[in-house]
Amino acid sequence: MESTEKHQRSLSFTCGVLVLFLQLRLGLTGDCPADGRTWVPFGDGCYHFVHGAEDKIKSYTFDRAKTLCQGFELLTIQSAEENDFVFKYSPEVWKNNVNIWLGMYYDTNSDNMKWFGEKPVGFSNWEDSSSPSDLMPLDTCVALHTNTGKWENVSCLEQAENGVVCETDQKAEEVKQKPSALLSALVILSVVAIMGVSAVIWFLHQKRNLGTSIFTPFEYHPPFRVLDSDRSCLVEAEENDNVP
């Protein structure tokens, strides 16, 4: 009985994890902008890798890169996981190594680099180089190399890079207002499956404990018949009655 209960708990836990996984996966697909472009969800953000035409050389100035995002921000990287995601996903979009513009600028008020949106630079992944940059502060921008994942200072005005990634936050509130019909169906099917398997396990457990007694109401009972000893007694009584 104890092993049966453990099996039921294990089955329920597995189904619950499956439902949660499907919920998370399906929730991600509806969070990103539906503007006809391909947005890739990761973490709390959505990313659009600007592919460009196959037969044209990709070369974008910093200002041109910002306009390609059409109201969204250029890529900002807040963690090593996010940097690793961009580094590993880039080969899915571009065949060769690409330098991606980052949405970073030099802030004259703090004399430091900042992300667009006034976000401080908490995480960084600069190239290992001891040579100081010869760029003027106001002409200092940053590009990410897709072959290494490292960052490099580049000129905002004189340099053109061949990679653009746009970024925006996921819209979690809209997803809550639009529940997925497919998700609801999967949840219902999972609950039905758990109940069905649990019923089968309970039946088999009862059968094992009770043996064949569970079928006793259906046992065959032969019709009443007179035993041989009783028949001999009846014959002897009839003979005695016939004696004069």
mmCIF file of C-alpha atoms in Angstrom:
data_model
loop_
_atom_site.group_PDB
_atom_site.id
_atom_site.type_symbol
_atom_site.label_atom_id
_atom_site.label_comp_id
_atom_site.label_asym_id
_atom_site.label_seq_id
_atom_site.Cartn_x
_atom_site.Cartn_y
_atom_site.Cartn_z
ATOM 1 C CA MET A 1 0.000 0.000 0.000
ATOM 2 C CA GLU A 2 2.855 2.357 0.848
ATOM 3 C CA SER A 3 4.531 1.738 -2.521
ATOM 4 C CA THR A 4 1.239 2.418 -4.302
ATOM 5 C CA GLU A 5 0.804 5.759 -2.552
ATOM 6 C CA LYS A 6 4.387 6.699 -3.413
ATOM 7 C CA HIS A 7 3.731 5.857 -7.045
ATOM 8 C CA GLN A 8 0.603 8.016 -7.074
ATOM 9 C CA ARG A 9 2.438 10.959 -5.521
ATOM 10 C CA SER A 10 5.275 10.591 -8.030
ATOM 11 C CA LEU A 11 2.822 10.499 -10.932
ATOM 12 C CA SER A 12 0.963 13.572 -9.690
ATOM 13 C CA PHE A 13 4.236 15.476 -9.233
ATOM 14 C CA THR A 14 5.415 14.576 -12.760
ATOM 15 C CA CYS A 15 2.148 15.711 -14.329
ATOM 16 C CA GLY A 16 2.251 18.939 -12.328
ATOM 17 C CA VAL A 17 5.774 19.715 -13.526
ATOM 18 C CA LEU A 18 4.694 19.010 -17.115
ATOM 19 C CA VAL A 19 1.743 21.384 -16.847
ATOM 20 C CA LEU A 20 3.949 24.109 -15.329
ATOM 21 C CA PHE A 21 6.526 23.679 -18.096
ATOM 22 C CA LEU A 22 3.863 23.949 -20.797
ATOM 23 C CA GLN A 23 2.395 27.009 -19.085
ATOM 24 C CA LEU A 24 5.754 28.761 -19.047
ATOM 25 C CA ARG A 25 6.522 27.861 -22.645
ATOM 26 C CA LEU A 26 3.120 28.891 -23.940
ATOM 27 C CA GLY A 27 3.186 32.068 -21.864
ATOM 28 C CA LEU A 28 6.390 33.182 -23.560
ATOM 29 C CA THR A 29 4.996 32.999 -27.083
ATOM 30 C CA GLY A 30 2.416 35.705 -26.494
ATOM 31 C CA ASP A 31 4.538 38.288 -24.655
ATOM 32 C CA CYS A 32 6.502 39.810 -27.554
ATOM 33 C CA PRO A 33 5.355 42.488 -30.024
ATOM 34 C CA ALA A 34 3.156 41.264 -32.880
ATOM 35 C CA ASP A 35 4.452 43.674 -35.525
ATOM 36 C CA GLY A 36 5.249 41.133 -38.236
ATOM 37 C CA ARG A 37 8.904 40.804 -37.242
ATOM 38 C CA THR A 38 10.525 37.823 -35.542
ATOM 39 C CA TRP A 39 10.976 38.411 -31.801
ATOM 40 C CA VAL A 40 12.831 35.892 -29.660
ATOM 41 C CA PRO A 41 11.813 35.688 -25.974
ATOM 42 C CA PHE A 42 14.471 35.297 -23.308
ATOM 43 C CA GLY A 43 14.077 36.015 -19.613
ATOM 44 C CA ASP A 44 11.901 39.107 -19.238
ATOM 45 C CA GLY A 45 12.812 40.534 -22.641
ATOM 46 C CA CYS A 46 12.132 40.110 -26.354
ATOM 47 C CA TYR A 47 14.878 40.386 -28.982
ATOM 48 C CA HIS A 48 14.695 41.104 -32.717
ATOM 49 C CA PHE A 49 17.845 40.202 -34.660
ATOM 50 C CA VAL A 50 17.886 42.374 -37.803
ATOM 51 C CA HIS A 51 18.827 39.927 -40.540
ATOM 52 C CA GLY A 52 18.910 42.182 -43.596
ATOM 53 C CA ALA A 53 18.911 41.117 -47.232
ATOM 54 C CA GLU A 54 21.029 38.090 -48.098
ATOM 55 C CA ASP A 55 22.561 39.628 -51.227
ATOM 56 C CA LYS A 56 23.509 42.962 -49.676
ATOM 57 C CA ILE A 57 26.441 43.950 -47.508
ATOM 58 C CA LYS A 58 25.230 44.740 -44.017
ATOM 59 C CA SER A 59 26.692 48.003 -42.780
ATOM 60 C CA TYR A 60 24.875 50.233 -40.309
ATOM 61 C CA THR A 61 25.937 53.437 -38.593
ATOM 62 C CA PHE A 62 24.951 53.931 -34.977
ATOM 63 C CA ASP A 63 22.121 56.317 -35.889
ATOM 64 C CA ARG A 64 20.874 53.980 -38.633
ATOM 65 C CA ALA A 65 20.890 51.062 -36.191
ATOM 66 C CA LYS A 66 18.635 53.009 -33.822
ATOM 67 C CA THR A 67 16.117 53.766 -36.581
ATOM 68 C CA LEU A 68 15.959 50.089 -37.590
ATOM 69 C CA CYS A 69 14.526 49.287 -34.157
ATOM 70 C CA GLN A 70 11.441 51.378 -35.019
ATOM 71 C CA GLY A 71 10.769 52.823 -31.585
ATOM 72 C CA PHE A 72 12.381 50.029 -29.571
ATOM 73 C CA GLU A 73 15.800 50.209 -27.925
ATOM 74 C CA LEU A 74 19.105 48.837 -29.128
ATOM 75 C CA LEU A 75 20.423 45.804 -27.305
ATOM 76 C CA THR A 76 21.305 46.351 -23.628
ATOM 77 C CA ILE A 77 22.915 43.535 -21.654
ATOM 78 C CA GLN A 78 22.358 43.277 -17.916
ATOM 79 C CA SER A 79 23.826 39.864 -17.066
ATOM 80 C CA ALA A 80 26.227 37.135 -18.170
ATOM 81 C CA GLU A 81 23.237 34.925 -19.041
ATOM 82 C CA GLU A 82 21.847 37.560 -21.398
ATOM 83 C CA ASN A 83 25.263 38.066 -22.999
ATOM 84 C CA ASP A 84 25.596 34.311 -23.470
ATOM 85 C CA PHE A 85 22.130 34.135 -25.052
ATOM 86 C CA VAL A 86 23.026 36.753 -27.692
ATOM 87 C CA PHE A 87 26.404 35.107 -28.303
ATOM 88 C CA LYS A 88 24.878 31.648 -28.861
ATOM 89 C CA TYR A 89 21.796 32.742 -30.821
ATOM 90 C CA SER A 90 23.645 34.981 -33.301
ATOM 91 C CA PRO A 91 24.829 32.074 -35.524
ATOM 92 C CA GLU A 92 21.141 31.191 -36.039
ATOM 93 C CA VAL A 93 20.718 34.563 -37.797
ATOM 94 C CA TRP A 94 24.084 35.456 -39.335
ATOM 95 C CA LYS A 95 26.421 33.041 -41.100
ATOM 96 C CA ASN A 96 29.610 34.987 -40.424
ATOM 97 C CA ASN A 97 31.001 36.826 -37.429
ATOM 98 C CA VAL A 98 29.129 40.058 -36.745
ATOM 99 C CA ASN A 99 29.759 43.111 -34.594
ATOM 100 C CA ILE A 100 26.522 44.142 -32.880
ATOM 101 C CA TRP A 101 25.813 47.698 -31.807
ATOM 102 C CA LEU A 102 25.007 47.981 -28.099
ATOM 103 C CA GLY A 103 22.638 50.634 -26.757
ATOM 104 C CA MET A 104 25.324 52.328 -24.681
ATOM 105 C CA TYR A 105 26.473 55.954 -24.625
ATOM 106 C CA TYR A 106 28.821 58.225 -22.686
ATOM 107 C CA ASP A 107 27.037 60.235 -19.984
ATOM 108 C CA THR A 108 28.711 63.604 -19.478
ATOM 109 C CA ASN A 109 26.992 64.139 -16.120
ATOM 110 C CA SER A 110 28.529 61.078 -14.488
ATOM 111 C CA ASP A 111 31.540 60.693 -16.829
ATOM 112 C CA ASN A 112 30.616 57.057 -17.263
ATOM 113 C CA MET A 113 29.062 54.822 -19.864
ATOM 114 C CA LYS A 114 25.306 54.200 -19.505
ATOM 115 C CA TRP A 115 22.654 52.176 -21.221
ATOM 116 C CA PHE A 116 19.811 53.916 -22.999
ATOM 117 C CA GLY A 117 16.950 54.431 -20.588
ATOM 118 C CA GLU A 118 19.407 55.734 -17.968
ATOM 119 C CA LYS A 119 20.264 52.233 -16.839
ATOM 120 C CA PRO A 120 23.667 51.956 -15.128
ATOM 121 C CA VAL A 121 26.187 49.491 -16.515
ATOM 122 C CA GLY A 122 26.208 46.776 -13.866
ATOM 123 C CA PHE A 123 27.528 43.925 -16.008
ATOM 124 C CA SER A 124 30.299 44.243 -18.591
ATOM 125 C CA ASN A 125 32.306 41.885 -20.792
ATOM 126 C CA TRP A 126 35.147 43.968 -22.238
ATOM 127 C CA GLU A 127 37.900 42.547 -24.376
ATOM 128 C CA ASP A 128 41.115 41.704 -22.583
ATOM 129 C CA SER A 129 43.217 44.637 -23.719
ATOM 130 C CA SER A 130 45.579 46.836 -21.767
ATOM 131 C CA SER A 131 45.749 49.557 -24.457
ATOM 132 C CA PRO A 132 43.652 52.642 -23.583
ATOM 133 C CA SER A 133 40.981 53.873 -25.964
ATOM 134 C CA ASP A 134 41.934 56.864 -28.105
ATOM 135 C CA LEU A 135 38.297 57.812 -28.741
ATOM 136 C CA MET A 136 36.799 61.051 -27.510
ATOM 137 C CA PRO A 137 34.259 60.359 -24.706
ATOM 138 C CA LEU A 138 31.305 61.724 -26.682
ATOM 139 C CA ASP A 139 32.317 59.597 -29.677
ATOM 140 C CA THR A 140 32.535 56.383 -27.667
ATOM 141 C CA CYS A 141 30.079 53.602 -28.439
ATOM 142 C CA VAL A 142 30.267 49.859 -27.874
ATOM 143 C CA ALA A 143 29.975 46.795 -30.120
ATOM 144 C CA LEU A 144 29.711 43.104 -29.226
ATOM 145 C CA HIS A 145 31.726 40.566 -31.234
ATOM 146 C CA THR A 146 29.630 37.485 -31.966
ATOM 147 C CA ASN A 147 32.702 35.242 -32.334
ATOM 148 C CA THR A 148 33.821 35.877 -28.739
ATOM 149 C CA GLY A 149 30.933 37.582 -26.940
ATOM 150 C CA LYS A 150 33.354 40.324 -25.879
ATOM 151 C CA TRP A 151 32.735 44.080 -26.039
ATOM 152 C CA GLU A 152 34.860 46.753 -27.697
ATOM 153 C CA ASN A 153 34.829 50.548 -27.725
ATOM 154 C CA VAL A 154 34.118 51.873 -31.224
ATOM 155 C CA SER A 155 33.428 55.270 -32.771
ATOM 156 C CA CYS A 156 29.789 56.317 -32.808
ATOM 157 C CA LEU A 157 30.323 58.647 -35.802
ATOM 158 C CA GLU A 158 32.997 57.125 -38.003
ATOM 159 C CA GLN A 159 32.402 53.415 -37.635
ATOM 160 C CA ALA A 160 29.772 51.162 -39.187
ATOM 161 C CA GLU A 161 28.909 47.742 -37.806
ATOM 162 C CA ASN A 162 27.064 44.867 -39.464
ATOM 163 C CA GLY A 163 24.819 43.667 -36.642
ATOM 164 C CA VAL A 164 21.713 45.168 -35.043
ATOM 165 C CA VAL A 165 19.597 43.671 -32.261
ATOM 166 C CA CYS A 166 16.512 45.442 -30.935
ATOM 167 C CA GLU A 167 15.127 44.801 -27.465
ATOM 168 C CA THR A 168 11.962 45.413 -25.479
ATOM 169 C CA ASP A 169 10.366 44.137 -22.289
ATOM 170 C CA GLN A 170 7.827 41.345 -22.400
ATOM 171 C CA LYS A 171 4.207 42.359 -21.835
ATOM 172 C CA ALA A 172 3.264 39.994 -19.031
ATOM 173 C CA GLU A 173 0.008 41.804 -18.179
ATOM 174 C CA GLU A 174 -1.463 41.282 -21.645
ATOM 175 C CA VAL A 175 -0.721 37.576 -21.464
ATOM 176 C CA LYS A 176 -2.670 37.237 -18.219
ATOM 177 C CA GLN A 177 -5.680 38.858 -19.856
ATOM 178 C CA LYS A 178 -5.571 36.407 -22.798
ATOM 179 C CA PRO A 179 -5.427 32.870 -21.408
ATOM 180 C CA SER A 180 -4.438 30.224 -23.923
ATOM 181 C CA ALA A 181 -7.175 27.777 -24.962
ATOM 182 C CA LEU A 182 -4.513 25.192 -25.693
ATOM 183 C CA LEU A 183 -3.066 25.578 -22.207
ATOM 184 C CA SER A 184 -6.511 25.157 -20.621
ATOM 185 C CA ALA A 185 -7.108 21.994 -22.650
ATOM 186 C CA LEU A 186 -3.732 20.566 -21.623
ATOM 187 C CA VAL A 187 -4.453 21.268 -17.961
ATOM 188 C CA ILE A 188 -7.833 19.501 -18.182
ATOM 189 C CA LEU A 189 -6.338 16.502 -19.989
ATOM 190 C CA SER A 190 -3.570 16.248 -17.393
ATOM 191 C CA VAL A 191 -6.074 16.253 -14.524
ATOM 192 C CA VAL A 192 -8.203 13.596 -16.253
ATOM 193 C CA ALA A 193 -5.101 11.472 -16.869
ATOM 194 C CA ILE A 194 -4.080 11.706 -13.211
ATOM 195 C CA MET A 195 -7.563 10.677 -12.045
ATOM 196 C CA GLY A 196 -7.731 7.791 -14.530
ATOM 197 C CA VAL A 197 -4.350 6.358 -13.610
ATOM 198 C CA SER A 198 -5.087 6.769 -9.905
ATOM 199 C CA ALA A 199 -8.362 4.824 -10.314
ATOM 200 C CA VAL A 200 -6.567 1.963 -12.082
ATOM 201 C CA ILE A 201 -3.900 1.835 -9.375
ATOM 202 C CA TRP A 202 -6.570 1.770 -6.647
ATOM 203 C CA PHE A 203 -8.460 -1.060 -8.376
ATOM 204 C CA LEU A 204 -5.322 -3.186 -8.798
ATOM 205 C CA HIS A 205 -4.373 -2.540 -5.186
ATOM 206 C CA GLN A 206 -7.814 -3.639 -3.956
ATOM 207 C CA LYS A 207 -7.695 -6.744 -6.101
ATOM 208 C CA ARG A 208 -4.308 -7.739 -4.722
ATOM 209 C CA ASN A 209 -5.414 -7.292 -1.107
ATOM 210 C CA LEU A 210 -8.769 -9.081 -1.390
ATOM 211 C CA GLY A 211 -7.646 -11.877 -3.714
ATOM 212 C CA THR A 212 -10.527 -13.648 -5.435
ATOM 213 C CA SER A 213 -13.013 -12.597 -2.760
ATOM 214 C CA ILE A 214 -13.871 -9.578 -4.847
ATOM 215 C CA PHE A 215 -15.610 -11.957 -7.258
ATOM 216 C CA THR A 216 -17.565 -13.964 -4.629
ATOM 217 C CA PRO A 217 -20.974 -12.473 -5.601
ATOM 218 C CA PHE A 218 -20.544 -14.079 -9.003
ATOM 219 C CA GLU A 219 -19.485 -17.587 -7.929
ATOM 220 C CA TYR A 220 -21.406 -20.546 -9.411
ATOM 221 C CA HIS A 221 -23.740 -22.375 -6.986
ATOM 222 C CA PRO A 222 -25.050 -25.772 -8.247
ATOM 223 C CA PRO A 223 -28.783 -26.612 -7.762
ATOM 224 C CA PHE A 224 -29.863 -28.464 -4.632
ATOM 225 C CA ARG A 225 -29.426 -32.233 -4.850
ATOM 226 C CA VAL A 226 -30.123 -34.993 -2.348
ATOM 227 C CA LEU A 227 -27.098 -36.720 -0.897
ATOM 228 C CA ASP A 228 -26.759 -40.523 -1.254
ATOM 229 C CA SER A 229 -27.090 -41.143 2.500
ATOM 230 C CA ASP A 230 -30.374 -39.244 2.586
ATOM 231 C CA ARG A 231 -31.702 -41.183 -0.432
ATOM 232 C CA SER A 232 -30.987 -44.558 1.280
ATOM 233 C CA CYS A 233 -32.900 -43.458 4.340
ATOM 234 C CA LEU A 234 -35.925 -42.560 2.215
ATOM 235 C CA VAL A 235 -35.911 -45.970 0.440
ATOM 236 C CA GLU A 236 -35.719 -47.850 3.782
ATOM 237 C CA ALA A 237 -38.631 -45.854 5.143
ATOM 238 C CA GLU A 238 -40.774 -46.690 2.118
ATOM 239 C CA GLU A 239 -40.034 -50.416 2.495
ATOM 240 C CA ASN A 240 -41.069 -50.395 6.132
ATOM 241 C CA ASP A 241 -44.333 -48.753 5.233
ATOM 242 C CA ASN A 242 -45.117 -51.532 2.739
ATOM 243 C CA VAL A 243 -44.578 -54.376 5.269
ATOM 244 C CA PRO A 244 -48.053 -55.735 6.433
#
